[in-house]
Each structure stands twice: as C-alpha cells, then as structure tokens.
Short mmCIF file of C-alpha atoms in Angstrom, two decimals:
data_model
loop_
_atom_site.label_atom_id
_atom_site.label_comp_id
_atom_site.label_asym_id
_atom_site.label_seq_id
_atom_site.Cartn_x
_atom_site.Cartn_y
_atom_site.Cartn_z
CA MET B 1 110.94 125.89 122.66
CA GLY B 2 110.75 128.18 125.63
CA ILE B 3 113.06 127.55 128.69
CA ASN B 4 110.46 127.31 131.13
CA LEU B 5 107.92 125.20 129.24
CA ASN B 6 111.10 121.90 128.44
CA PRO B 7 111.38 120.41 131.91
CA PHE B 8 107.65 119.83 132.10
CA THR B 9 106.21 118.74 128.57
CA TRP B 10 106.32 116.41 126.29
CA TRP B 11 103.77 117.04 123.80
CA THR B 12 106.14 120.30 122.24
CA GLY B 13 109.06 118.20 122.27
CA ALA B 14 111.57 116.38 124.10
CA SER B 15 111.93 117.38 128.00
CA TRP B 16 114.86 117.61 130.02
CA GLY B 17 114.15 114.23 131.37
CA THR B 18 114.29 113.00 127.57
CA ALA B 19 117.23 114.21 127.00
CA PHE B 20 118.98 112.94 130.07
CA GLY B 21 117.68 109.36 129.19
CA LEU B 22 119.76 109.19 126.16
CA ARG B 23 123.20 109.97 126.91
CA GLY B 24 125.11 107.02 125.72
CA LYS B 25 122.98 106.24 123.24
CA ALA B 26 123.86 106.25 119.96
CA ARG B 27 122.31 108.76 117.47
CA VAL B 28 121.96 106.68 114.56
CA GLY B 29 120.35 108.99 111.76
CA GLU B 30 117.76 111.75 111.03
CA ASP B 31 114.63 111.35 108.55
CA ALA B 32 113.63 113.75 106.15
CA LEU B 33 111.43 115.74 108.83
CA GLY B 34 114.13 116.61 110.82
CA ASN B 35 113.50 113.76 113.44
CA VAL B 36 116.38 112.42 115.34
CA TYR B 37 116.68 108.40 115.96
CA TYR B 38 118.91 106.73 118.85
CA GLU B 39 119.36 103.53 119.31
CA GLY B 40 121.03 101.83 122.93
CA GLY B 41 120.68 99.55 125.65
CA ARG B 42 118.20 96.46 125.63
CA ASP B 43 114.67 95.97 126.30
CA THR B 44 113.47 92.69 128.56
CA ALA B 45 113.38 90.62 125.56
CA GLY B 46 116.39 91.58 124.66
CA ASN B 47 116.04 93.60 121.68
CA PRO B 48 117.83 96.80 121.01
CA ARG B 49 115.89 99.87 122.39
CA ARG B 50 114.83 102.58 119.90
CA TRP B 51 113.48 106.17 120.01
CA VAL B 52 112.55 109.07 117.93
CA ILE B 53 112.61 112.68 119.27
CA TYR B 54 110.07 114.75 117.24
CA ASN B 55 111.42 118.25 115.39
CA GLY B 56 108.30 119.78 116.50
CA PRO B 57 104.87 118.12 117.74
CA ASN B 58 104.80 114.66 119.03
CA ASP B 59 102.86 112.75 116.13
CA SER B 60 104.06 109.32 115.35
CA SER B 61 102.27 110.17 111.87
CA ARG B 62 105.08 111.83 110.96
CA VAL B 63 107.86 109.46 111.54
CA ALA B 64 109.00 108.44 107.96
CA PRO B 65 107.92 104.73 106.94
CA GLU B 66 110.95 103.29 106.68
CA TRP B 67 112.25 104.43 109.55
CA PHE B 68 108.77 103.05 111.35
CA SER B 69 110.06 99.95 110.36
CA TRP B 70 113.17 100.17 111.90
CA LEU B 71 112.07 101.60 115.24
CA HIS B 72 109.03 98.31 115.29
CA HIS B 73 112.36 96.08 114.67
CA GLN B 74 111.60 94.91 111.26
CA VAL B 75 114.66 95.44 109.95
CA ASP B 76 117.73 95.39 111.92
CA ASP B 77 119.39 98.14 109.96
CA VAL B 78 119.22 101.76 109.87
CA PRO B 79 116.93 102.36 106.79
CA THR B 80 119.16 103.65 104.43
CA ARG B 81 121.62 100.90 104.25
CA ALA B 82 118.95 97.98 104.89
CA LEU B 83 116.69 99.35 102.58
CA PRO B 84 116.28 99.65 98.73
CA ALA B 85 116.33 103.68 97.10
CA PRO B 86 112.55 105.06 96.78
CA ARG B 87 111.22 104.29 93.57
CA ALA B 88 110.59 107.24 91.42
CA TRP B 89 106.82 107.37 91.46
CA GLN B 90 106.64 107.01 95.42
CA LYS B 91 105.37 109.79 96.98
CA PRO B 92 107.00 111.39 100.09
CA ALA B 93 105.15 110.16 103.15
CA GLU B 94 102.64 113.38 104.75
CA PRO B 95 101.87 112.89 108.02
CA ASN B 96 98.08 113.47 109.43
CA LEU B 97 96.92 116.41 108.09
CA THR B 98 93.70 115.72 110.15
CA GLY B 99 92.71 119.26 111.87
CA THR B 100 94.63 121.25 109.15
CA VAL B 101 93.83 123.62 106.65
CA ALA B 102 95.32 120.75 104.53
CA ALA B 103 93.06 118.29 105.65
CA TYR B 104 91.18 116.31 102.48
CA ARG B 105 87.29 117.65 102.53
CA PRO B 106 84.50 115.69 100.44
CA SER B 107 82.43 117.95 98.24
CA GLY B 108 79.75 117.72 100.63
CA ALA B 109 81.58 118.71 103.82
CA LEU B 110 80.18 122.01 105.17
CA GLU B 111 83.82 123.51 105.06
CA LYS B 112 83.96 123.49 101.36
CA GLY B 113 80.00 125.04 101.29
CA GLY B 114 78.17 121.81 102.77
CA VAL B 115 76.17 121.41 99.01
CA ARG B 116 75.72 117.81 98.24
CA ALA B 117 75.03 116.43 95.36
CA PRO B 118 71.13 115.27 95.25
CA ALA B 119 69.69 111.83 96.05
CA THR B 120 69.22 109.59 93.46
CA GLY B 121 65.96 108.87 93.94
CA ASP B 122 66.84 105.14 94.57
CA TYR B 123 66.45 105.61 98.30
CA GLU B 124 63.14 104.98 100.19
CA ALA B 125 62.50 105.57 104.04
CA TRP B 126 61.26 103.52 106.36
CA THR B 127 57.97 104.07 107.90
CA PRO B 128 57.31 101.92 110.70
CA ASP B 129 53.29 101.52 109.61
CA ALA B 130 54.79 100.85 106.24
#
C-alpha cells in the first residue's frame, strides 16, 4: 500500500490510526493467510479485546475458522493451544470467492455459456383465464 493512501484508508489494510491504537497490545498469533491477531485491554463486559489485522483486503471471510472462534471468545486460548490438530480429511478454509474468476458458477450460468438443461415437461404455466 502506498504511503499516501495508508493514513486514510481502512479497506486495504490497517490505517495509521489502527497501528497507533495497537501500541501496547500483545501480538498473539498469525494464521496461514498472514493475518495477525492481537489482544489487550478489556471491553465494557470485562472480556479481553481482540483484533485481526488483515494481510490484504479487509474481508472477514479471510479469517480462518479457528481464529474466528478465538476472536468471538468461543475459546479462551489461542487456537494452536486450545483446539485439536486438524483432521486429515479437513480442507483448508477458503475466503469468499464471489466476484472472482474462481467463484462457483453452475452449468446454466452466463459465464459458463448460459446453456441450461431442457425442461422436463412437468411444468405447466399458470394463466389467469384457466
């Protein structure tokens, strides 16, 4: 990110205000996507405050499920210590791919040629005169 854009934007990463706000907070970990997680201070309910600084665009679907549970106080300790190791059959988490070339497109989608399967004949259109 350019030095001129950083003071004013939040959608492409942490602004300078966020960086100053994280002074004195503890860095607790990093996920496979490069997002960094912090903890420090207390909220009004007495729970510890927790943050994520995204490595790239600010998109909450880019938070790994185990870190999501930590951010939302579903587990008390960081995921590497609080959760069991992933199973061999589990796939790694993916961010939301909507709007990208890797998005899911069913066979009838315009991006895949727009050819739908023919109707089976079990549909009869409603008409007001019938």
